[in-house]
Structure formats: structure tokens, C-alpha cells
């Protein structure tokens, strides 16, 4: 379900930026990639939000306080940063991404739309992938079903999601998250261009 992309077939796409509406399953998809595709390097974001049960410092996020986040921004340590859902700060540490690219690794950034726009401005050679829900109703079901946010937070996130869905056209490729394994395989295949079919044989 991906559209043809403007990627140069001879040059592997090393850096992929994955964004999409809240609750579409970006976190689940990147966790699946982390567990099943060890050759893909995942960026670990810094955030000022508190860890959820089961989240580990340095694996899911670097959990920092407001002062430390502000220092990282001030010192140019973040490629991009954003306040997500009007609440917490999130940002992508610069050094590890640059190191992964120097090591010729396939690198994946799972970030929000504002962050993706900032990366596009500074690293236009990256491939921008939009993760879409099978439908709006399914997105609402996933958001409510997750049960980790209160009513006010859910409403806030749905409002954000509507705006984010409208941004799909800004991206190079759309992947529909109908099945996590299929979506992960499609995502990783984009990082390995030599394994893709020529554009005229791609299926819509
Ligand atoms: P959560 O708090 O549910 O883990 O993530 C909330 C949102 O923050 C998700 O949409 C996620 O993609 C986004 N996010 C995670 N890390 C980053 C980051 O480093 N930068 C930006 N801009 N957004 C991020």
C-alpha cells in the first residue's frame, strides 16, 4: 500500500522518519522493528514525560526533567524537538543519529509531525513515512482501547490526530497499519531499496 517514492534506487535510504497520528501504533511498530530487525538502529528520544509501567530508561526514552531538556536544546544536542499534545517535550538526540549514519546503519526515527517537519528542513535526504490507520473509527477505537490516558487527554489527542491525518500528503510514502508484522516488513523494505520492485511493478 505504498506509493512510488522519489528514492534513488542506487543509494540505500539510511534514514527513515516515521510519523503519523496519535494511537496509530507507531510505538508498537517501532517495538516490533526493534525486536525483529536488529540491523535497524532506533533513535531513543529524550522526553520530559514520566515513564509508563514497563518503560525503561535508555531503551524506550531518555527520561529527563525540564531543566535538562532545555539544556539539551540550548546546547544544540537535539536534531528536532516539540511539545506533543500540548504537554510534554520530546526531542531526538543528535549525536547517536549522526553516529548511526556514519556507521552506515539503517536508522529509524519515530517522532511526531512537528518533529518530522524539522527533520525535513535539516535532513531532506531522509525518507518520510506516514503511518496511517485503516480508518478513523479504528483510530478512535485504538486510542480509547489503550486506556492509558484520562478523558481530557484522550480528547486532546484526538484533536491532535485530526490535524495529523491531514498532513499525509507531506510524506513520501504511506504505510497503512493494518497488521504490525506486515507494516514492519514494508517499512524495513523501504530501507533496503535493492529489494523493492521497480516503480512500474509496484502495487497500489
Ligand atoms: P508517547 O508519550 O505516547 O510515547 O509519545 C507521544 C508522541 O510523541 C508520539 O506521537 C511520538 O511519536 C512522539 N515522539 C516520541 N519521541 C519524539 C521525538 O523525539 N520528537 C518528537 N517530535 N516527537 C516524539
mmCIF file with all atom_site columns, C-alpha atoms and ligand atoms in Angstrom:
data_model
loop_
_atom_site.group_PDB
_atom_site.id
_atom_site.type_symbol
_atom_site.label_atom_id
_atom_site.label_alt_id
_atom_site.label_comp_id
_atom_site.label_asym_id
_atom_site.label_entity_id
_atom_site.label_seq_id
_atom_site.pdbx_PDB_ins_code
_atom_site.Cartn_x
_atom_site.Cartn_y
_atom_site.Cartn_z
_atom_site.occupancy
_atom_site.B_iso_or_equiv
_atom_site.pdbx_formal_charge
_atom_site.auth_seq_id
_atom_site.auth_comp_id
_atom_site.auth_asym_id
_atom_site.auth_atom_id
_atom_site.pdbx_PDB_model_num
ATOM   1   C CA  . UNK A 1 1   ? 0.000   0.000  0.000   1.00 0.00 ? 1   UNK A CA  1
ATOM   2   C CA  . UNK A 1 2   ? 2.862   2.390  -0.507  1.00 0.00 ? 2   UNK A CA  1
ATOM   3   C CA  . UNK A 1 3   ? 3.003   4.946  -3.234  1.00 0.00 ? 3   UNK A CA  1
ATOM   4   C CA  . UNK A 1 4   ? 6.023   5.112  -5.556  1.00 0.00 ? 4   UNK A CA  1
ATOM   5   C CA  . UNK A 1 5   ? 8.743   7.150  -3.902  1.00 0.00 ? 5   UNK A CA  1
ATOM   6   C CA  . UNK A 1 6   ? 11.346  9.558  -5.237  1.00 0.00 ? 6   UNK A CA  1
ATOM   7   C CA  . UNK A 1 7   ? 14.152  7.439  -3.775  1.00 0.00 ? 7   UNK A CA  1
ATOM   8   C CA  . UNK A 1 8   ? 17.323  6.881  -5.755  1.00 0.00 ? 8   UNK A CA  1
ATOM   9   C CA  . UNK A 1 9   ? 17.413  3.097  -6.304  1.00 0.00 ? 9   UNK A CA  1
ATOM   10  C CA  . UNK A 1 10  ? 21.225  3.024  -6.253  1.00 0.00 ? 10  UNK A CA  1
ATOM   11  C CA  . UNK A 1 11  ? 21.550  4.701  -2.870  1.00 0.00 ? 11  UNK A CA  1
ATOM   12  C CA  . UNK A 1 12  ? 20.034  2.942  0.142   1.00 0.00 ? 12  UNK A CA  1
ATOM   13  C CA  . UNK A 1 13  ? 17.761  5.093  2.249   1.00 0.00 ? 13  UNK A CA  1
ATOM   14  C CA  . UNK A 1 14  ? 19.641  5.048  5.516   1.00 0.00 ? 14  UNK A CA  1
ATOM   15  C CA  . UNK A 1 15  ? 17.466  7.437  7.486   1.00 0.00 ? 15  UNK A CA  1
ATOM   16  C CA  . UNK A 1 16  ? 13.711  6.896  7.753   1.00 0.00 ? 16  UNK A CA  1
ATOM   17  C CA  . UNK A 1 17  ? 11.441  9.215  9.692   1.00 0.00 ? 17  UNK A CA  1
ATOM   18  C CA  . UNK A 1 18  ? 8.182   7.586  10.771  1.00 0.00 ? 18  UNK A CA  1
ATOM   19  C CA  . UNK A 1 19  ? 5.306   9.806  11.840  1.00 0.00 ? 19  UNK A CA  1
ATOM   20  C CA  . UNK A 1 20  ? 1.542   9.556  11.962  1.00 0.00 ? 20  UNK A CA  1
ATOM   21  C CA  . UNK A 1 21  ? -1.451  10.353 14.118  1.00 0.00 ? 21  UNK A CA  1
ATOM   22  C CA  . UNK A 1 22  ? -1.559  9.560  17.782  1.00 0.00 ? 22  UNK A CA  1
ATOM   23  C CA  . UNK A 1 23  ? -2.523  5.955  18.674  1.00 0.00 ? 23  UNK A CA  1
ATOM   24  C CA  . UNK A 1 24  ? -1.978  4.726  15.118  1.00 0.00 ? 24  UNK A CA  1
ATOM   25  C CA  . UNK A 1 25  ? 0.534   2.269  16.533  1.00 0.00 ? 25  UNK A CA  1
ATOM   26  C CA  . UNK A 1 26  ? 3.898   3.929  15.838  1.00 0.00 ? 26  UNK A CA  1
ATOM   27  C CA  . UNK A 1 27  ? 5.228   2.736  19.181  1.00 0.00 ? 27  UNK A CA  1
ATOM   28  C CA  . UNK A 1 28  ? 4.067   -0.842 18.611  1.00 0.00 ? 28  UNK A CA  1
ATOM   29  C CA  . UNK A 1 29  ? 5.523   -0.810 15.118  1.00 0.00 ? 29  UNK A CA  1
ATOM   30  C CA  . UNK A 1 30  ? 8.898   0.522  16.236  1.00 0.00 ? 30  UNK A CA  1
ATOM   31  C CA  . UNK A 1 31  ? 8.972   -2.018 19.097  1.00 0.00 ? 31  UNK A CA  1
ATOM   32  C CA  . UNK A 1 32  ? 8.320   -4.762 16.546  1.00 0.00 ? 32  UNK A CA  1
ATOM   33  C CA  . UNK A 1 33  ? 11.154  -3.461 14.382  1.00 0.00 ? 33  UNK A CA  1
ATOM   34  C CA  . UNK A 1 34  ? 13.450  -3.318 17.434  1.00 0.00 ? 34  UNK A CA  1
ATOM   35  C CA  . UNK A 1 35  ? 12.649  -6.965 18.294  1.00 0.00 ? 35  UNK A CA  1
ATOM   36  C CA  . UNK A 1 36  ? 12.688  -8.453 14.791  1.00 0.00 ? 36  UNK A CA  1
ATOM   37  C CA  . UNK A 1 37  ? 15.122  -6.360 12.734  1.00 0.00 ? 37  UNK A CA  1
ATOM   38  C CA  . UNK A 1 38  ? 18.282  -5.953 14.817  1.00 0.00 ? 38  UNK A CA  1
ATOM   39  C CA  . UNK A 1 39  ? 20.106  -4.418 11.862  1.00 0.00 ? 39  UNK A CA  1
ATOM   40  C CA  . UNK A 1 40  ? 17.833  -1.365 12.133  1.00 0.00 ? 40  UNK A CA  1
ATOM   41  C CA  . UNK A 1 41  ? 19.014  1.226  14.646  1.00 0.00 ? 41  UNK A CA  1
ATOM   42  C CA  . UNK A 1 42  ? 16.233  3.011  16.550  1.00 0.00 ? 42  UNK A CA  1
ATOM   43  C CA  . UNK A 1 43  ? 16.711  6.505  17.836  1.00 0.00 ? 43  UNK A CA  1
ATOM   44  C CA  . UNK A 1 44  ? 15.929  6.876  21.567  1.00 0.00 ? 44  UNK A CA  1
ATOM   45  C CA  . UNK A 1 45  ? 14.198  10.199 22.185  1.00 0.00 ? 45  UNK A CA  1
ATOM   46  C CA  . UNK A 1 46  ? 14.546  12.452 25.182  1.00 0.00 ? 46  UNK A CA  1
ATOM   47  C CA  . UNK A 1 47  ? 11.277  13.333 26.892  1.00 0.00 ? 47  UNK A CA  1
ATOM   48  C CA  . UNK A 1 48  ? 10.073  15.217 29.947  1.00 0.00 ? 48  UNK A CA  1
ATOM   49  C CA  . UNK A 1 49  ? 7.104   12.891 30.449  1.00 0.00 ? 49  UNK A CA  1
ATOM   50  C CA  . UNK A 1 50  ? 7.195   10.288 33.207  1.00 0.00 ? 50  UNK A CA  1
ATOM   51  C CA  . UNK A 1 51  ? 7.880   6.649  32.368  1.00 0.00 ? 51  UNK A CA  1
ATOM   52  C CA  . UNK A 1 52  ? 4.854   4.410  31.903  1.00 0.00 ? 52  UNK A CA  1
ATOM   53  C CA  . UNK A 1 53  ? 4.862   0.967  33.546  1.00 0.00 ? 53  UNK A CA  1
ATOM   54  C CA  . UNK A 1 54  ? 7.248   -1.277 31.639  1.00 0.00 ? 54  UNK A CA  1
ATOM   55  C CA  . UNK A 1 55  ? 9.248   1.552  30.069  1.00 0.00 ? 55  UNK A CA  1
ATOM   56  C CA  . UNK A 1 56  ? 12.997  1.508  30.592  1.00 0.00 ? 56  UNK A CA  1
ATOM   57  C CA  . UNK A 1 57  ? 15.377  4.458  30.667  1.00 0.00 ? 57  UNK A CA  1
ATOM   58  C CA  . UNK A 1 58  ? 17.639  4.410  27.624  1.00 0.00 ? 58  UNK A CA  1
ATOM   59  C CA  . UNK A 1 59  ? 15.527  1.834  25.785  1.00 0.00 ? 59  UNK A CA  1
ATOM   60  C CA  . UNK A 1 60  ? 12.152  3.484  25.247  1.00 0.00 ? 60  UNK A CA  1
ATOM   61  C CA  . UNK A 1 61  ? 13.184  7.042  26.108  1.00 0.00 ? 61  UNK A CA  1
ATOM   62  C CA  . UNK A 1 62  ? 15.741  9.090  27.943  1.00 0.00 ? 62  UNK A CA  1
ATOM   63  C CA  . UNK A 1 63  ? 13.578  10.491 30.733  1.00 0.00 ? 63  UNK A CA  1
ATOM   64  C CA  . UNK A 1 64  ? 14.841  13.955 31.639  1.00 0.00 ? 64  UNK A CA  1
ATOM   65  C CA  . UNK A 1 65  ? 13.493  16.892 33.611  1.00 0.00 ? 65  UNK A CA  1
ATOM   66  C CA  . UNK A 1 66  ? 12.559  20.278 32.129  1.00 0.00 ? 66  UNK A CA  1
ATOM   67  C CA  . UNK A 1 67  ? 15.919  21.829 33.001  1.00 0.00 ? 67  UNK A CA  1
ATOM   68  C CA  . UNK A 1 68  ? 17.918  19.071 31.341  1.00 0.00 ? 68  UNK A CA  1
ATOM   69  C CA  . UNK A 1 69  ? 15.708  19.147 28.248  1.00 0.00 ? 69  UNK A CA  1
ATOM   70  C CA  . UNK A 1 70  ? 16.143  22.918 27.982  1.00 0.00 ? 70  UNK A CA  1
ATOM   71  C CA  . UNK A 1 71  ? 19.913  22.492 28.316  1.00 0.00 ? 71  UNK A CA  1
ATOM   72  C CA  . UNK A 1 72  ? 19.989  19.884 25.547  1.00 0.00 ? 72  UNK A CA  1
ATOM   73  C CA  . UNK A 1 73  ? 18.040  22.250 23.271  1.00 0.00 ? 73  UNK A CA  1
ATOM   74  C CA  . UNK A 1 74  ? 20.266  25.197 24.152  1.00 0.00 ? 74  UNK A CA  1
ATOM   75  C CA  . UNK A 1 75  ? 23.460  23.235 23.513  1.00 0.00 ? 75  UNK A CA  1
ATOM   76  C CA  . UNK A 1 76  ? 22.259  22.049 20.104  1.00 0.00 ? 76  UNK A CA  1
ATOM   77  C CA  . UNK A 1 77  ? 22.120  18.413 21.198  1.00 0.00 ? 77  UNK A CA  1
ATOM   78  C CA  . UNK A 1 78  ? 18.705  17.810 19.598  1.00 0.00 ? 78  UNK A CA  1
ATOM   79  C CA  . UNK A 1 79  ? 18.013  17.459 15.866  1.00 0.00 ? 79  UNK A CA  1
ATOM   80  C CA  . UNK A 1 80  ? 14.411  18.411 16.487  1.00 0.00 ? 80  UNK A CA  1
ATOM   81  C CA  . UNK A 1 81  ? 12.173  18.991 19.461  1.00 0.00 ? 81  UNK A CA  1
ATOM   82  C CA  . UNK A 1 82  ? 8.492   19.562 20.044  1.00 0.00 ? 82  UNK A CA  1
ATOM   83  C CA  . UNK A 1 83  ? 5.826   19.865 22.702  1.00 0.00 ? 83  UNK A CA  1
ATOM   84  C CA  . UNK A 1 84  ? 3.500   16.955 21.902  1.00 0.00 ? 84  UNK A CA  1
ATOM   85  C CA  . UNK A 1 85  ? -0.213  17.005 22.801  1.00 0.00 ? 85  UNK A CA  1
ATOM   86  C CA  . UNK A 1 86  ? 0.336   20.436 24.355  1.00 0.00 ? 86  UNK A CA  1
ATOM   87  C CA  . UNK A 1 87  ? 2.060   18.897 27.319  1.00 0.00 ? 87  UNK A CA  1
ATOM   88  C CA  . UNK A 1 88  ? 5.485   17.223 27.361  1.00 0.00 ? 88  UNK A CA  1
ATOM   89  C CA  . UNK A 1 89  ? 8.713   17.937 25.499  1.00 0.00 ? 89  UNK A CA  1
ATOM   90  C CA  . UNK A 1 90  ? 10.150  15.318 23.134  1.00 0.00 ? 90  UNK A CA  1
ATOM   91  C CA  . UNK A 1 91  ? 13.334  15.525 21.111  1.00 0.00 ? 91  UNK A CA  1
ATOM   92  C CA  . UNK A 1 92  ? 15.772  13.471 19.050  1.00 0.00 ? 92  UNK A CA  1
ATOM   93  C CA  . UNK A 1 93  ? 19.376  13.428 20.335  1.00 0.00 ? 93  UNK A CA  1
ATOM   94  C CA  . UNK A 1 94  ? 21.710  14.420 17.508  1.00 0.00 ? 94  UNK A CA  1
ATOM   95  C CA  . UNK A 1 95  ? 24.916  12.530 18.336  1.00 0.00 ? 95  UNK A CA  1
ATOM   96  C CA  . UNK A 1 96  ? 23.555  8.965  18.176  1.00 0.00 ? 96  UNK A CA  1
ATOM   97  C CA  . UNK A 1 97  ? 21.783  9.604  14.840  1.00 0.00 ? 97  UNK A CA  1
ATOM   98  C CA  . UNK A 1 98  ? 24.937  11.029 13.283  1.00 0.00 ? 98  UNK A CA  1
ATOM   99  C CA  . UNK A 1 99  ? 26.954  8.105  14.635  1.00 0.00 ? 99  UNK A CA  1
ATOM   100 C CA  . UNK A 1 100 ? 24.465  5.544  13.228  1.00 0.00 ? 100 UNK A CA  1
ATOM   101 C CA  . UNK A 1 101 ? 24.656  7.190  9.794   1.00 0.00 ? 101 UNK A CA  1
ATOM   102 C CA  . UNK A 1 102 ? 28.461  7.288  9.959   1.00 0.00 ? 102 UNK A CA  1
ATOM   103 C CA  . UNK A 1 103 ? 28.334  3.558  10.760  1.00 0.00 ? 103 UNK A CA  1
ATOM   104 C CA  . UNK A 1 104 ? 26.198  3.112  7.623   1.00 0.00 ? 104 UNK A CA  1
ATOM   105 C CA  . UNK A 1 105 ? 23.358  1.721  9.699   1.00 0.00 ? 105 UNK A CA  1
ATOM   106 C CA  . UNK A 1 106 ? 19.701  1.904  8.768   1.00 0.00 ? 106 UNK A CA  1
ATOM   107 C CA  . UNK A 1 107 ? 18.281  4.437  11.213  1.00 0.00 ? 107 UNK A CA  1
ATOM   108 C CA  . UNK A 1 108 ? 14.662  4.894  12.227  1.00 0.00 ? 108 UNK A CA  1
ATOM   109 C CA  . UNK A 1 109 ? 13.211  7.963  13.938  1.00 0.00 ? 109 UNK A CA  1
ATOM   110 C CA  . UNK A 1 110 ? 9.675   7.574  15.323  1.00 0.00 ? 110 UNK A CA  1
ATOM   111 C CA  . UNK A 1 111 ? 8.544   11.108 16.066  1.00 0.00 ? 111 UNK A CA  1
ATOM   112 C CA  . UNK A 1 112 ? 5.542   13.427 15.809  1.00 0.00 ? 112 UNK A CA  1
ATOM   113 C CA  . UNK A 1 113 ? 4.586   15.540 12.831  1.00 0.00 ? 113 UNK A CA  1
ATOM   114 C CA  . UNK A 1 114 ? 6.158   18.764 14.091  1.00 0.00 ? 114 UNK A CA  1
ATOM   115 C CA  . UNK A 1 115 ? 9.429   16.935 14.603  1.00 0.00 ? 115 UNK A CA  1
ATOM   116 C CA  . UNK A 1 116 ? 9.242   15.325 11.154  1.00 0.00 ? 116 UNK A CA  1
ATOM   117 C CA  . UNK A 1 117 ? 8.893   18.775 9.573   1.00 0.00 ? 117 UNK A CA  1
ATOM   118 C CA  . UNK A 1 118 ? 12.002  19.973 11.404  1.00 0.00 ? 118 UNK A CA  1
ATOM   119 C CA  . UNK A 1 119 ? 13.994  16.948 10.260  1.00 0.00 ? 119 UNK A CA  1
ATOM   120 C CA  . UNK A 1 120 ? 12.821  17.535 6.692   1.00 0.00 ? 120 UNK A CA  1
ATOM   121 C CA  . UNK A 1 121 ? 14.240  21.043 6.874   1.00 0.00 ? 121 UNK A CA  1
ATOM   122 C CA  . UNK A 1 122 ? 17.658  19.910 8.133   1.00 0.00 ? 122 UNK A CA  1
ATOM   123 C CA  . UNK A 1 123 ? 17.944  16.417 6.584   1.00 0.00 ? 123 UNK A CA  1
ATOM   124 C CA  . UNK A 1 124 ? 15.909  16.460 3.353   1.00 0.00 ? 124 UNK A CA  1
ATOM   125 C CA  . UNK A 1 125 ? 17.646  13.290 2.146   1.00 0.00 ? 125 UNK A CA  1
ATOM   126 C CA  . UNK A 1 126 ? 15.710  11.234 4.717   1.00 0.00 ? 126 UNK A CA  1
ATOM   127 C CA  . UNK A 1 127 ? 12.682  9.209  3.651   1.00 0.00 ? 127 UNK A CA  1
ATOM   128 C CA  . UNK A 1 128 ? 9.478   10.405 5.329   1.00 0.00 ? 128 UNK A CA  1
ATOM   129 C CA  . UNK A 1 129 ? 6.945   7.666  6.043   1.00 0.00 ? 129 UNK A CA  1
ATOM   130 C CA  . UNK A 1 130 ? 3.394   8.319  7.190   1.00 0.00 ? 130 UNK A CA  1
ATOM   131 C CA  . UNK A 1 131 ? 1.766   5.573  9.245   1.00 0.00 ? 131 UNK A CA  1
ATOM   132 C CA  . UNK A 1 132 ? -1.998  5.663  8.655   1.00 0.00 ? 132 UNK A CA  1
ATOM   133 C CA  . UNK A 1 133 ? -4.798  3.860  10.480  1.00 0.00 ? 133 UNK A CA  1
ATOM   134 C CA  . UNK A 1 134 ? -7.078  1.564  8.446   1.00 0.00 ? 134 UNK A CA  1
ATOM   135 C CA  . UNK A 1 135 ? -9.899  4.053  9.229   1.00 0.00 ? 135 UNK A CA  1
ATOM   136 C CA  . UNK A 1 136 ? -10.812 6.943  11.539  1.00 0.00 ? 136 UNK A CA  1
ATOM   137 C CA  . UNK A 1 137 ? -13.113 4.650  13.577  1.00 0.00 ? 137 UNK A CA  1
ATOM   138 C CA  . UNK A 1 138 ? -10.259 2.216  14.083  1.00 0.00 ? 138 UNK A CA  1
ATOM   139 C CA  . UNK A 1 139 ? -8.013  5.055  15.237  1.00 0.00 ? 139 UNK A CA  1
ATOM   140 C CA  . UNK A 1 140 ? -10.607 6.142  17.838  1.00 0.00 ? 140 UNK A CA  1
ATOM   141 C CA  . UNK A 1 141 ? -11.030 2.528  18.952  1.00 0.00 ? 141 UNK A CA  1
ATOM   142 C CA  . UNK A 1 142 ? -7.267  2.145  19.420  1.00 0.00 ? 142 UNK A CA  1
ATOM   143 C CA  . UNK A 1 143 ? -6.985  5.397  21.332  1.00 0.00 ? 143 UNK A CA  1
ATOM   144 C CA  . UNK A 1 144 ? -9.842  4.596  23.711  1.00 0.00 ? 144 UNK A CA  1
ATOM   145 C CA  . UNK A 1 145 ? -8.865  0.940  23.985  1.00 0.00 ? 145 UNK A CA  1
ATOM   146 C CA  . UNK A 1 146 ? -5.353  1.726  25.138  1.00 0.00 ? 146 UNK A CA  1
ATOM   147 C CA  . UNK A 1 147 ? -6.764  3.054  28.401  1.00 0.00 ? 147 UNK A CA  1
ATOM   148 C CA  . UNK A 1 148 ? -3.579  4.770  29.478  1.00 0.00 ? 148 UNK A CA  1
ATOM   149 C CA  . UNK A 1 149 ? -4.929  8.323  29.221  1.00 0.00 ? 149 UNK A CA  1
ATOM   150 C CA  . UNK A 1 150 ? -7.785  10.062 31.013  1.00 0.00 ? 150 UNK A CA  1
ATOM   151 C CA  . UNK A 1 151 ? -10.807 11.624 29.238  1.00 0.00 ? 151 UNK A CA  1
ATOM   152 C CA  . UNK A 1 152 ? -9.253  15.071 28.918  1.00 0.00 ? 152 UNK A CA  1
ATOM   153 C CA  . UNK A 1 153 ? -6.044  13.634 27.497  1.00 0.00 ? 153 UNK A CA  1
ATOM   154 C CA  . UNK A 1 154 ? -7.958  11.435 25.017  1.00 0.00 ? 154 UNK A CA  1
ATOM   155 C CA  . UNK A 1 155 ? -9.910  14.449 23.737  1.00 0.00 ? 155 UNK A CA  1
ATOM   156 C CA  . UNK A 1 156 ? -6.684  16.402 23.374  1.00 0.00 ? 156 UNK A CA  1
ATOM   157 C CA  . UNK A 1 157 ? -5.024  13.540 21.490  1.00 0.00 ? 157 UNK A CA  1
ATOM   158 C CA  . UNK A 1 158 ? -7.995  13.071 19.115  1.00 0.00 ? 158 UNK A CA  1
ATOM   159 C CA  . UNK A 1 159 ? -7.838  16.755 18.227  1.00 0.00 ? 159 UNK A CA  1
ATOM   160 C CA  . UNK A 1 160 ? -4.138  16.382 17.508  1.00 0.00 ? 160 UNK A CA  1
ATOM   161 C CA  . UNK A 1 161 ? -4.863  13.233 15.457  1.00 0.00 ? 161 UNK A CA  1
ATOM   162 C CA  . UNK A 1 162 ? -7.315  15.058 13.136  1.00 0.00 ? 162 UNK A CA  1
ATOM   163 C CA  . UNK A 1 163 ? -4.684  17.650 12.291  1.00 0.00 ? 163 UNK A CA  1
ATOM   164 C CA  . UNK A 1 164 ? -2.017  14.973 11.869  1.00 0.00 ? 164 UNK A CA  1
ATOM   165 C CA  . UNK A 1 165 ? -4.146  12.868 9.480   1.00 0.00 ? 165 UNK A CA  1
ATOM   166 C CA  . UNK A 1 166 ? -4.474  15.872 7.200   1.00 0.00 ? 166 UNK A CA  1
ATOM   167 C CA  . UNK A 1 167 ? -0.675  16.007 6.839   1.00 0.00 ? 167 UNK A CA  1
ATOM   168 C CA  . UNK A 1 168 ? -0.355  12.705 4.980   1.00 0.00 ? 168 UNK A CA  1
ATOM   169 C CA  . UNK A 1 169 ? 0.340   14.439 1.664   1.00 0.00 ? 169 UNK A CA  1
ATOM   170 C CA  . UNK A 1 170 ? 3.548   15.960 3.056   1.00 0.00 ? 170 UNK A CA  1
ATOM   171 C CA  . UNK A 1 171 ? 5.103   12.484 3.270   1.00 0.00 ? 171 UNK A CA  1
ATOM   172 C CA  . UNK A 1 172 ? 6.963   10.408 0.678   1.00 0.00 ? 172 UNK A CA  1
ATOM   173 C CA  . UNK A 1 173 ? 5.218   7.135  1.481   1.00 0.00 ? 173 UNK A CA  1
ATOM   174 C CA  . UNK A 1 174 ? 2.117   5.977  3.373   1.00 0.00 ? 174 UNK A CA  1
ATOM   175 C CA  . UNK A 1 175 ? 2.014   2.665  5.191   1.00 0.00 ? 175 UNK A CA  1
ATOM   176 C CA  . UNK A 1 176 ? -1.369  1.502  6.498   1.00 0.00 ? 176 UNK A CA  1
ATOM   177 C CA  . UNK A 1 177 ? -1.018  -0.095 9.917   1.00 0.00 ? 177 UNK A CA  1
ATOM   178 C CA  . UNK A 1 178 ? -3.496  -2.918 9.395   1.00 0.00 ? 178 UNK A CA  1
ATOM   179 C CA  . UNK A 1 179 ? -1.122  -5.591 10.701  1.00 0.00 ? 179 UNK A CA  1
ATOM   180 C CA  . UNK A 1 180 ? 2.034   -4.846 12.659  1.00 0.00 ? 180 UNK A CA  1
ATOM   181 C CA  . UNK A 1 181 ? 4.184   -7.561 11.079  1.00 0.00 ? 181 UNK A CA  1
ATOM   182 C CA  . UNK A 1 182 ? 3.181   -6.646 7.535   1.00 0.00 ? 182 UNK A CA  1
ATOM   183 C CA  . UNK A 1 183 ? 3.649   -2.929 8.220   1.00 0.00 ? 183 UNK A CA  1
ATOM   184 C CA  . UNK A 1 184 ? 7.089   -3.549 9.778   1.00 0.00 ? 184 UNK A CA  1
ATOM   185 C CA  . UNK A 1 185 ? 8.207   -5.595 6.800   1.00 0.00 ? 185 UNK A CA  1
ATOM   186 C CA  . UNK A 1 186 ? 7.023   -2.868 4.435   1.00 0.00 ? 186 UNK A CA  1
ATOM   187 C CA  . UNK A 1 187 ? 8.837   -0.228 6.480   1.00 0.00 ? 187 UNK A CA  1
ATOM   188 C CA  . UNK A 1 188 ? 12.113  -2.128 6.574   1.00 0.00 ? 188 UNK A CA  1
ATOM   189 C CA  . UNK A 1 189 ? 11.877  -2.964 2.868   1.00 0.00 ? 189 UNK A CA  1
ATOM   190 C CA  . UNK A 1 190 ? 11.897  0.790  2.207   1.00 0.00 ? 190 UNK A CA  1
ATOM   191 C CA  . UNK A 1 191 ? 15.271  0.954  3.938   1.00 0.00 ? 191 UNK A CA  1
ATOM   192 C CA  . UNK A 1 192 ? 16.583  -1.748 1.627   1.00 0.00 ? 192 UNK A CA  1
ATOM   193 C CA  . UNK A 1 193 ? 15.775  -0.278 -1.788  1.00 0.00 ? 193 UNK A CA  1
ATOM   194 C CA  . UNK A 1 194 ? 17.507  -3.050 -3.676  1.00 0.00 ? 194 UNK A CA  1
ATOM   195 C CA  . UNK A 1 195 ? 14.737  -5.384 -2.557  1.00 0.00 ? 195 UNK A CA  1
ATOM   196 C CA  . UNK A 1 196 ? 11.939  -3.219 -3.931  1.00 0.00 ? 196 UNK A CA  1
ATOM   197 C CA  . UNK A 1 197 ? 10.225  -3.794 -7.230  1.00 0.00 ? 197 UNK A CA  1
ATOM   198 C CA  . UNK A 1 198 ? 10.633  -1.226 -9.992  1.00 0.00 ? 198 UNK A CA  1
ATOM   199 C CA  . UNK A 1 199 ? 8.008   1.541  -9.722  1.00 0.00 ? 199 UNK A CA  1
ATOM   200 C CA  . UNK A 1 200 ? 6.039   0.246  -12.694 1.00 0.00 ? 200 UNK A CA  1
ATOM   201 C CA  . UNK A 1 201 ? 5.553   -3.097 -10.931 1.00 0.00 ? 201 UNK A CA  1
ATOM   202 C CA  . UNK A 1 202 ? 4.539   -1.672 -7.564  1.00 0.00 ? 202 UNK A CA  1
ATOM   203 C CA  . UNK A 1 203 ? 1.003   -2.394 -6.456  1.00 0.00 ? 203 UNK A CA  1
ATOM   204 C CA  . UNK A 1 204 ? -1.162  0.464  -5.288  1.00 0.00 ? 204 UNK A CA  1
HETATM 205 P P1  . LIG B 2 .   ? 4.237   8.749  23.916  1.00 0.00 ? 1   LIG B P1  1
HETATM 206 O O1  . LIG B 2 .   ? 4.225   9.726  25.042  1.00 0.00 ? 1   LIG B O1  1
HETATM 207 O O2  . LIG B 2 .   ? 2.883   8.110  23.729  1.00 0.00 ? 1   LIG B O2  1
HETATM 208 O O3  . LIG B 2 .   ? 5.361   7.762  23.995  1.00 0.00 ? 1   LIG B O3  1
HETATM 209 O O4  . LIG B 2 .   ? 4.518   9.569  22.574  1.00 0.00 ? 1   LIG B O4  1
HETATM 210 C C1  . LIG B 2 .   ? 3.720   10.649 22.272  1.00 0.00 ? 1   LIG B C1  1
HETATM 211 C C2  . LIG B 2 .   ? 4.116   11.183 20.923  1.00 0.00 ? 1   LIG B C2  1
HETATM 212 O O5  . LIG B 2 .   ? 5.439   11.742 20.956  1.00 0.00 ? 1   LIG B O5  1
HETATM 213 C C3  . LIG B 2 .   ? 4.113   10.155 19.790  1.00 0.00 ? 1   LIG B C3  1
HETATM 214 O O6  . LIG B 2 .   ? 3.371   10.718 18.711  1.00 0.00 ? 1   LIG B O6  1
HETATM 215 C C4  . LIG B 2 .   ? 5.568   10.044 19.418  1.00 0.00 ? 1   LIG B C4  1
HETATM 216 O O7  . LIG B 2 .   ? 5.727   9.787  18.032  1.00 0.00 ? 1   LIG B O7  1
HETATM 217 C C5  . LIG B 2 .   ? 6.090   11.419 19.759  1.00 0.00 ? 1   LIG B C5  1
HETATM 218 N N1  . LIG B 2 .   ? 7.541   11.431 19.953  1.00 0.00 ? 1   LIG B N1  1
HETATM 219 C C6  . LIG B 2 .   ? 8.303   10.481 20.533  1.00 0.00 ? 1   LIG B C6  1
HETATM 220 N N2  . LIG B 2 .   ? 9.587   10.833 20.508  1.00 0.00 ? 1   LIG B N2  1
HETATM 221 C C7  . LIG B 2 .   ? 9.658   12.017 19.854  1.00 0.00 ? 1   LIG B C7  1
HETATM 222 C C8  . LIG B 2 .   ? 10.741  12.882 19.490  1.00 0.00 ? 1   LIG B C8  1
HETATM 223 O O8  . LIG B 2 .   ? 11.907  12.648 19.746  1.00 0.00 ? 1   LIG B O8  1
HETATM 224 N N3  . LIG B 2 .   ? 10.403  14.025 18.838  1.00 0.00 ? 1   LIG B N3  1
HETATM 225 C C9  . LIG B 2 .   ? 9.123   14.336 18.529  1.00 0.00 ? 1   LIG B C9  1
HETATM 226 N N4  . LIG B 2 .   ? 8.917   15.486 17.855  1.00 0.00 ? 1   LIG B N4  1
HETATM 227 N N5  . LIG B 2 .   ? 8.091   13.546 18.850  1.00 0.00 ? 1   LIG B N5  1
HETATM 228 C C10 . LIG B 2 .   ? 8.352   12.396 19.517  1.00 0.00 ? 1   LIG B C10 1
#
